[in-house]
Amino acid sequence: MLVCLSQGAWAAPLVVEQGLAPQSLNSHLRILRDESGSLGIQDILSAESHAWMRLAEGDEANFGFTSAAYWVAVSLRNPTSEPVELVIRQDYPLIDLLDFWQPGGDGGWQHIATGDLRPFHSRPLNLRDFVFPVTLAPHSAQTFYLRYQTSGSMNVGLSASSKTSFLPKLAYEQVLLGVYYGGFLVLVIYNLFLFLAVRDKAYAYYMGYAVCYGLYFGVHNGVSFQYLWPGNPWLANQSLVFLLGLTLIFGTQFVRTICSGERFAPRTDHVARWLMYLLIPLTAISPFVSYGPMVLSLAVLTLVLTILFMVMGIISVLRGSIPSRYFLVGWSALLVCVVIYMLKTFGLVPHNGFTHNAFQVGALIEMVLLSLALGARVGEIQRHGYTDQLTGLFNRRYFDEQLPREFDLAARNGTPLSLLILDLDHFKEVNDRLGHARGDAALCAVGQLVKRQVRKPVLACRYGGEEFAILLPRTGHKEALVVAERLVRLVAKQELDDISLTVSIGLATSEQENYASSVQLFEEADIALYGAKQAGRNRVACAPYQDIPGETKSEAIGTLQ
């Protein structure tokens, strides 16, 4: 890197004027690397010119993690006849120690000592970045010196602009920050209400993840130091690694939950769990350990976990997890942005507005998509609550909710509604003779057969035991009878090794207001089912069923129950 940067000691001064738009100073910088960090301003002023280097065209002053101090000199020239008021801005706020020297009126030097290891009030202006106001006299040139030293990533991002151009840009940035953090806040509040309604732990992990992530970026942008703890430089520095550790812990738990890692990707989930166990003590000790090694360790873990979560998401998607689809898209966006930012942190790509903010933009996109993944998870939870795990059909709970709803809808629209109740014949003998495992296999086979024979809006449910119920909206008696007779034939043709199955079906149709309620419709179909059993099984009986000698309808229902 030094060979690439060493293009000679001379760098042309920037020519300034009134209304100067924000302009990068990279091509006007002279840079000196101080390995021991022992040089003072007088040493710098007397240093030989060959000790300085300048950036090549298009390069950025990004030096990654380093223990060396860096000195920067930049010259500005005012050729006009009026004084020009300027601001020199350092746009990366995570610099531990930043010293600025400008020529004084008495021939000496004015020194400003600031940085995020010093109290916030040490800054010339009360802003999240380091901004130094200067004034250039008419027809003059001045050289300014800055000294950088930090245990984190060394990013020199200097620009100059007139005060009149700087203020509108500052206002624009404040609006963007408000929108950005407002988006985080909206997502947290929205998912808080969902958590209170659903009580799913995935929402709790998501909120912890989003809150810690938002606070982490607040520290990263310098906003937290400006507004939350301006008098506490220690907290301003140590909170960054602590919040990053918490973000990774909550993120790990969230990903394991949303992707159902233990179910779909147990090996990957096992690795993620042990990495989380490693993160917990690292995060706990992070405020009391040297910042540089800790942030480097967490940066490496961030990359490892990001790739691991991608693998878990892919496996879960391939094995049928719907929430993982949203997660995978969101995590892909974050993965690209994380890699860009980490490459910038290690000094492998330039420090600029895109690489510096890529992590944050990717995080917000990811948060929105993860919120959609949570919505998909709610649907999945609801489906599991309404689904019979053995047959894959809807369960009795869902049927009990849908029957009165479909009955009322059919009554309002004047359309027919048919109900089939199916019961496997002599199924108790199958369980007693072959065992419950073979009985479950038979139930599963019949459930899959029913599932293949019906299409929306038909609703097929396992009502309980060996009994199934099928709702056929907008289906009259004749059409429903065709469906029922086909099911009787198909069940009898099932080839299940040594199991021979038949089914009895009761059919009732609500049309022309012949039933007063959904309960009456169900009772009539149930009585018809009993009639099919009494008539010899393996057949369909239709309501109203009258051929029940010696029993009333209520007695027949009691017999079935």
C-alpha positions as a printed Julia matrix, in Angstrom:
561×3 Matrix{Float64}:
   0.0     0.0    0.0
   2.84    2.38   0.82
   4.37    1.77  -2.6
   1.05    2.57  -4.26
   0.6     5.69  -2.16
   4.12    7.02  -2.49
   3.7     9.26  -5.49
   5.88   12.07  -4.2
   5.53   14.61  -1.44
   3.91   17.44  -3.31
   0.14   17.88  -3.38
  -1.46   20.9   -5.01
  -3.46   23.18  -2.71
  -7.21   23.33  -3.13
  -8.34   26.64  -4.61
 -11.37   27.89  -2.68
 -13.99   30.54  -3.25
 -17.25   31.81  -1.84
 -20.0    29.17  -2.0
 -17.57   26.27  -2.4
 -19.57   23.04  -2.66
 -18.44   20.09  -0.5
 -15.31   18.69  -2.11
 -13.1    15.74  -1.17
  -9.58   16.66  -0.17
  -8.05   13.28  -1.01
  -6.08   14.5   -4.01
  -4.74   17.45  -1.98
  -3.5    15.5    1.05
   0.03   14.8    2.19
   0.21   11.8    4.53
   2.88   10.75   7.01
   2.81    7.42   8.84
   4.15    7.66  12.4
   4.84    4.06  13.45
   5.71    4.85  17.06
   3.15    7.63  17.47
   5.79    9.81  19.13
   6.03   12.71  16.67
   4.77   16.14  17.7
   3.75   19.13  15.62
   7.26   20.6   15.72
   8.7    17.32  14.45
   6.2    17.38  11.61
   7.0    20.95  10.65
  10.69   20.13  10.42
  10.33   16.75   8.66
  11.97   16.28   5.3
   9.64   16.35   2.32
  10.47   12.78   1.24
   8.86   11.46   4.44
   5.42   12.47   3.14
   3.32   10.62   0.6
   0.21   11.47  -1.31
  -2.72    9.46  -2.63
  -2.89    8.36  -6.22
  -5.79    9.61  -8.3
  -9.03    7.95  -7.18
  -7.54    6.33  -4.05
  -9.04    6.66  -0.59
  -7.2     7.22   2.7
  -8.34    3.99   4.31
  -5.66    2.12   6.24
  -7.65   -0.55   8.13
  -6.59   -1.62  11.64
  -3.26   -0.11  12.58
  -1.4     0.92  15.73
   0.42    3.72  13.91
  -0.55    7.37  14.04
  -1.19    9.22  10.79
  -0.4    12.86  10.09
  -2.25   14.66   7.32
  -1.39   18.04   5.81
  -3.69   19.9    3.44
  -3.19   23.31   1.86
  -5.99   25.7    0.86
  -5.55   28.81  -1.27
  -7.89   31.8   -1.51
  -7.14   33.85  -4.68
 -10.11   36.19  -4.16
 -10.13   39.63  -2.6
 -12.59   38.6    0.12
 -12.05   36.33   3.14
 -13.61   32.88   2.68
 -15.21   31.08   5.62
 -14.85   27.31   5.29
 -15.4    24.09   7.21
 -13.04   21.12   7.06
 -14.95   17.96   7.84
 -13.79   14.5    8.91
 -16.75   12.27   8.02
 -15.78    9.12   9.98
 -16.62    9.74  13.67
 -14.94    6.66  15.21
 -11.48    8.2   15.57
 -10.13    7.9   19.11
  -7.76   10.89  19.06
  -7.93   13.63  16.44
  -5.8    16.75  16.7
  -6.11   19.75  14.39
  -3.64   22.61  13.92
  -4.24   25.81  11.98
  -1.99   28.87  11.67
  -2.61   31.51  14.35
  -2.59   35.26  13.88
   0.6    35.68  15.94
   2.65   33.28  13.81
   1.96   30.32  16.12
  -0.47   27.47  15.81
  -4.0    27.04  17.16
  -4.55   23.51  18.41
  -7.87   21.66  18.77
  -7.73   18.27  20.55
 -10.82   16.15  20.03
 -11.84   12.56  19.18
 -14.29   10.06  20.62
 -11.94    9.27  23.52
 -12.36   12.89  24.58
 -15.55   14.58  25.83
 -17.99   15.62  23.15
 -17.67   19.3   24.05
 -14.04   19.19  22.82
 -15.39   19.47  19.28
 -15.46   22.95  17.71
 -19.05   22.39  16.57
 -21.7    20.29  18.33
 -22.01   17.74  15.5
 -21.67   13.98  15.2
 -18.74   14.3   12.75
 -15.58   16.32  13.36
 -16.04   19.74  11.75
 -13.38   22.47  11.96
 -14.34   26.02  10.9
 -11.52   28.03   9.32
 -11.22   31.41   7.6
  -8.83   32.1    4.71
  -7.68   35.71   4.32
  -7.8    37.31   0.84
  -4.98   36.34  -1.52
  -3.52   33.84   0.94
  -2.68   30.15   1.29
  -2.65   28.16   4.5
  -1.6    24.63   5.43
  -3.55   22.69   8.08
  -2.29   19.63   9.97
  -4.28   16.77  11.48
  -3.08   13.85  13.56
  -5.11   10.6   13.63
  -4.73    7.78  16.13
  -7.29    5.07  16.79
  -7.55    1.46  17.93
 -10.29    0.84  15.37
 -10.24    1.16  11.61
  -8.21    4.14  10.34
 -10.36    6.07   7.86
  -9.35    9.55   6.77
 -12.36   11.14   5.11
 -11.68   14.86   4.76
 -13.69   17.35   2.73
 -13.94   21.13   2.56
 -16.85   23.41   1.8
 -18.07   26.91   2.46
 -20.35   27.38   5.45
 -23.25   28.34   3.21
 -22.9    25.05   1.27
 -22.29   22.95   4.36
 -25.5    23.85   6.22
 -27.99   22.61   3.55
 -26.04   19.35   3.24
 -26.09   18.95   7.02
 -29.87   19.51   7.11
 -30.34   16.91   4.37
 -28.26   14.36   6.28
 -30.25   14.98   9.45
 -33.5    14.29   7.59
 -32.08   11.03   6.21
 -30.95    9.96   9.67
 -34.4    10.74  11.04
 -36.04    8.63   8.35
 -33.55    5.82   8.91
 -33.95    5.59  12.69
 -37.67    6.27  12.38
 -37.9     3.2   10.15
 -36.2     1.12  12.85
 -38.56    2.5   15.49
 -41.67    1.78  13.4
 -40.54   -1.82  12.82
 -39.88   -2.34  16.54
 -43.26   -0.91  17.62
 -45.14   -2.79  14.91
 -43.59   -6.1   15.91
 -44.08   -5.34  19.6
 -47.84   -5.27  19.03
 -47.61   -8.49  17.03
 -45.62  -10.08  19.84
 -48.27   -9.09  22.39
 -50.92  -10.64  20.13
 -49.08  -13.81  19.07
 -46.66  -14.39  21.99
 -44.16  -16.01  19.66
 -40.55  -15.88  20.84
 -39.35  -15.07  17.31
 -40.84  -11.58  17.73
 -38.97  -11.07  21.0
 -35.68  -12.03  19.33
 -36.49   -9.76  16.4
 -37.16   -6.77  18.66
 -33.94   -7.36  20.6
 -32.1    -7.65  17.3
 -33.65   -4.47  15.86
 -33.17   -2.37  19.02
 -29.52   -3.4   19.46
 -28.86   -2.96  15.75
 -30.37    0.53  15.77
 -28.38    1.56  18.84
 -25.24    0.08  17.31
 -25.65    2.22  14.22
 -26.34    5.2   16.45
 -22.88    4.71  17.96
 -21.39    3.99  14.56
 -22.77    7.26  13.15
 -21.78    9.32  16.17
 -25.43   10.1   16.97
 -25.4     8.27  20.32
 -22.28   10.13  21.5
 -23.88   13.42  20.48
 -27.28   12.9   22.14
 -27.14   10.03  24.65
 -23.8    10.19  26.49
 -21.77   13.24  25.35
 -19.89   13.39  28.64
 -18.87    9.74  28.7
 -16.16    8.9   26.11
 -15.62    5.45  27.66
 -19.25    4.49  27.01
 -19.09    6.04  23.54
 -16.27    3.64  22.67
 -17.14    0.46  24.55
 -20.85    0.54  23.69
 -20.01   -0.12  20.04
 -18.57   -3.59  20.59
 -21.06   -4.4   23.36
 -24.05   -3.55  21.15
 -22.53   -5.42  18.22
 -22.2    -8.51  20.43
 -25.82   -8.22  21.61
 -26.96   -7.76  18.01
 -25.2   -10.97  16.99
 -26.67  -12.89  19.95
 -30.26  -11.79  19.29
 -29.71  -12.21  15.55
 -28.5   -15.78  16.02
 -31.53  -16.72  18.09
 -33.86  -15.01  15.63
 -32.4   -16.8   12.61
 -32.47  -20.17  14.34
 -36.14  -19.61  15.17
 -37.38  -18.09  11.91
 -35.62  -20.76   9.82
 -36.68  -23.57  12.18
 -33.0   -24.52  12.23
 -33.35  -27.32  14.77
 -35.94  -28.96  12.54
 -34.7   -28.26   9.0
 -30.92  -27.75   9.43
 -29.87  -29.41  12.71
 -26.12  -29.49  12.01
 -25.93  -25.85  10.99
 -28.15  -24.96  13.91
 -25.76  -26.79  16.24
 -22.8   -24.74  14.98
 -24.8   -21.5   15.3
 -25.78  -22.37  18.87
 -22.17  -22.95  19.92
 -21.03  -19.73  18.25
 -23.74  -17.94  20.24
 -22.4   -19.54  23.43
 -19.0   -18.11  22.47
 -20.5   -14.68  21.84
 -22.15  -14.39  25.25
 -18.91  -14.25  27.34
 -17.15  -12.2   24.65
 -19.93   -9.62  24.8
 -19.93   -9.62  28.59
 -16.21   -8.84  28.82
 -16.08   -6.49  25.82
 -16.39   -3.23  27.85
 -13.33   -4.18  29.88
 -11.04   -5.42  27.09
  -8.95   -3.44  24.61
 -11.19   -2.08  21.87
  -9.02   -3.07  18.88
  -8.74   -6.86  19.42
 -12.38   -7.06  20.51
 -13.84   -5.24  17.5
 -11.59   -7.31  15.24
 -12.84  -10.56  16.83
 -16.47   -9.53  16.54
 -15.93   -8.4   12.95
 -14.63  -11.87  12.06
 -17.53  -13.54  13.92
 -19.96  -11.3   12.05
 -18.64  -12.55   8.73
 -18.71  -16.19   9.87
 -22.26  -15.96  11.23
 -23.51  -14.1    8.17
 -22.33  -16.93   5.91
 -23.62  -19.56   8.36
 -27.07  -17.98   8.43
 -27.12  -17.92   4.64
 -26.42  -21.67   4.59
 -29.15  -22.28   7.18
 -31.63  -20.19   5.17
 -30.88  -22.1    1.95
 -31.3   -25.47   3.64
 -34.58  -24.4    5.27
 -35.96  -23.09   1.97
 -35.06  -26.31   0.19
 -36.89  -28.25   2.91
 -40.08  -26.23   2.62
 -39.9   -23.37   5.12
 -41.9   -20.41   3.79
 -40.59  -17.75   6.26
 -37.05  -18.73   5.25
 -37.72  -17.44   1.73
 -38.19  -13.89   2.98
 -35.3   -14.32   5.37
 -33.01  -15.51   2.59
 -33.72  -12.49   0.39
 -33.2   -10.08   3.29
 -30.08  -11.83   4.48
 -28.64  -11.86   0.96
 -28.97   -8.08   0.8
 -27.33   -7.75   4.2
 -24.59  -10.22   3.29
 -23.49   -8.15   0.31
 -23.51   -4.96   2.38
 -21.67   -6.59   5.31
 -18.93   -7.86   3.03
 -18.53   -4.41   1.45
 -18.34   -2.74   4.86
 -15.94   -5.31   6.32
 -13.64   -5.0    3.3
 -13.66   -1.26   3.94
 -12.94   -1.84   7.63
  -9.9    -3.96   6.8
  -8.71   -1.36   4.3
  -9.27   -3.5    1.2
 -11.78   -1.15  -0.47
 -11.99    2.65  -0.29
 -13.71    4.55   2.48
 -16.48    6.61   0.9
 -20.16    7.37   1.38
 -21.27    4.08  -0.17
 -18.89    1.7    1.63
 -19.29    3.54   4.94
 -23.12    3.38   4.87
 -23.57    0.06   3.04
 -23.97   -1.84   6.32
 -26.74    0.48   7.48
 -28.69    0.5    4.22
 -28.49   -3.29   4.02
 -29.6    -3.59   7.64
 -32.76   -1.54   7.09
 -33.66   -3.49   3.94
 -33.07   -6.68   5.87
 -35.23   -5.51   8.78
 -38.19   -4.85   6.47
 -37.85   -8.26   4.82
 -37.43   -9.99   8.18
 -40.66   -8.36   9.29
 -42.32   -9.99   6.26
 -40.72  -13.28   7.28
 -42.34  -12.92  10.7
 -45.68  -12.33   9.01
 -45.17  -15.55   7.05
 -44.31  -17.28  10.29
 -47.62  -16.16  11.82
 -49.38  -17.71   8.85
 -47.34  -20.88   9.31
 -48.16  -21.02  13.02
 -51.81  -20.5   12.24
 -51.71  -23.24   9.63
 -50.09  -25.59  12.12
 -52.81  -24.72  14.63
 -55.46  -25.61  12.03
 -53.71  -28.61  10.48
 -53.9   -32.27  11.41
 -50.28  -33.37  11.59
 -50.97  -36.98  10.58
 -53.02  -36.49   7.4
 -52.1   -32.94   6.38
 -55.81  -32.01   6.23
 -57.42  -29.27   8.3
 -58.4   -30.3   11.83
 -61.68  -30.2   13.73
 -60.96  -26.77  15.18
 -60.77  -25.29  11.7
 -63.88  -27.17  10.57
 -65.88  -25.92  13.55
 -64.92  -22.34  12.63
 -65.58  -22.67   8.91
 -68.89  -24.58   8.94
 -71.05  -21.74  10.39
 -69.16  -19.19   8.29
 -69.76  -21.1    5.05
 -73.37  -21.8    6.04
 -74.1   -18.1    6.62
 -72.34  -17.15   3.37
 -74.37  -19.67   1.39
 -77.6   -18.43   3.0
 -76.8   -14.79   2.13
 -75.85  -15.58  -1.46
 -78.59  -18.13  -2.03
 -76.09  -20.82  -3.06
 -76.09  -24.49  -2.03
 -73.67  -25.95   0.51
 -73.03  -29.67   0.78
 -71.43  -31.57   3.65
 -69.91  -35.05   3.52
 -69.06  -36.94   6.69
 -66.84  -40.0    6.12
 -66.08  -42.8    8.55
 -63.72  -45.73   7.88
 -65.47  -49.06   8.3
 -64.26  -51.5   10.98
 -61.2   -49.32  11.63
 -60.94  -50.45  15.25
 -60.16  -53.94  14.01
 -57.22  -52.56  11.99
 -55.71  -50.99  15.12
 -56.39  -54.09  17.25
 -55.02  -56.55  14.66
 -52.08  -54.65  13.15
 -51.28  -51.96  15.68
 -51.71  -48.21  15.82
 -48.71  -47.51  13.57
 -50.37  -49.36  10.68
 -53.64  -47.68  11.55
 -51.98  -44.27  11.34
 -50.54  -45.24   7.95
 -54.04  -46.12   6.75
 -55.46  -42.81   8.01
 -52.63  -40.93   6.32
 -53.29  -42.74   3.03
 -57.01  -41.92   3.13
 -56.23  -38.31   4.06
 -53.9   -37.96   1.07
 -56.51  -39.54  -1.18
 -59.13  -37.06  -0.02
 -56.66  -34.21  -0.44
 -55.98  -35.2   -4.06
 -59.69  -35.38  -4.88
 -60.7   -31.91  -3.66
 -59.8   -28.45  -4.87
 -60.58  -25.0   -3.49
 -63.06  -23.85  -2.35
 -63.76  -27.42  -1.13
 -62.58  -27.84   2.47
 -61.41  -31.27   3.68
 -60.84  -31.95   7.41
 -60.01  -34.8    9.69
 -62.83  -34.47  12.16
 -61.47  -36.91  14.69
 -60.29  -40.51  14.94
 -61.19  -42.26  11.66
 -63.84  -39.65  10.75
 -63.42  -37.0    8.04
 -65.6   -34.06   7.0
 -65.73  -32.35   3.59
 -67.45  -29.01   2.97
 -68.42  -28.29  -0.65
 -69.47  -24.63  -1.09
 -71.64  -23.79  -4.12
 -72.19  -27.52  -4.71
 -75.7   -28.99  -5.05
 -76.93  -32.41  -3.99
 -76.31  -34.19  -7.3
 -72.75  -32.92  -7.71
 -71.93  -33.74  -4.08
 -73.32  -37.26  -4.52
 -71.0   -37.82  -7.47
 -68.01  -36.78  -5.33
 -69.11  -39.01  -2.44
 -69.61  -42.1   -4.61
 -66.22  -41.57  -6.26
 -64.55  -41.42  -2.83
 -66.27  -44.68  -1.8
 -64.91  -46.43  -4.9
 -61.38  -45.0   -4.56
 -61.04  -45.91  -0.9
 -62.12  -49.49  -1.65
 -59.45  -49.68  -4.38
 -56.65  -48.51  -2.04
 -53.75  -50.97  -1.96
 -52.26  -50.89   1.55
 -50.49  -54.23   1.8
 -52.59  -56.35   4.16
 -55.11  -53.61   5.03
 -58.5   -53.6    3.32
 -60.45  -50.38   3.8
 -63.92  -49.17   2.97
 -65.7   -45.99   3.91
 -69.28  -44.97   4.74
 -70.41  -41.44   3.88
 -73.32  -39.32   5.04
 -74.36  -36.47   2.72
 -76.49  -33.42   3.54
 -77.07  -30.38   1.31
 -78.33  -26.97   2.43
 -80.35  -25.34  -0.34
 -83.58  -23.34  -0.53
 -83.39  -22.7    3.22
 -84.12  -26.35   4.1
 -81.89  -26.1    7.21
 -82.18  -23.43   9.86
 -78.57  -23.6   11.08
 -75.19  -25.15  10.43
 -75.68  -27.38  13.48
 -78.83  -28.87  11.89
 -76.95  -29.46   8.62
 -74.21  -31.32  10.49
 -76.7   -33.39  12.48
 -78.49  -34.5    9.31
 -75.23  -35.51   7.64
 -74.26  -37.41  10.8
 -77.57  -39.26  10.84
 -77.12  -40.11   7.15
 -73.66  -41.52   7.98
 -75.24  -43.7   10.66
 -77.77  -44.86   8.09
 -74.98  -45.84   5.68
 -73.41  -47.91   8.45
 -76.73  -49.61   9.27
 -77.35  -50.35   5.61
 -74.17  -52.4    5.25
 -71.31  -49.87   5.05
 -69.13  -49.06   2.0
 -71.81  -46.76   0.62
 -73.3   -43.24   0.61
 -76.5   -42.27   2.42
 -78.19  -38.93   1.89
 -80.14  -36.73   4.3
 -82.9   -36.57   5.23
 -82.43  -40.22   6.14
 -85.57  -41.99   7.31
 -84.72  -45.7    7.2
 -83.62  -46.1   10.83
 -86.02  -48.66  12.3
 -86.63  -48.55  16.01
 -84.65  -45.33  16.63
 -85.35  -41.62  16.5
 -82.92  -39.18  14.93
 -81.72  -37.97  18.33
 -81.09  -41.55  19.43
 -79.13  -42.21  16.26
 -76.93  -39.19  16.92
 -76.38  -40.39  20.47
 -75.37  -43.81  19.15
 -72.75  -42.22  16.87
 -71.38  -40.03  19.62
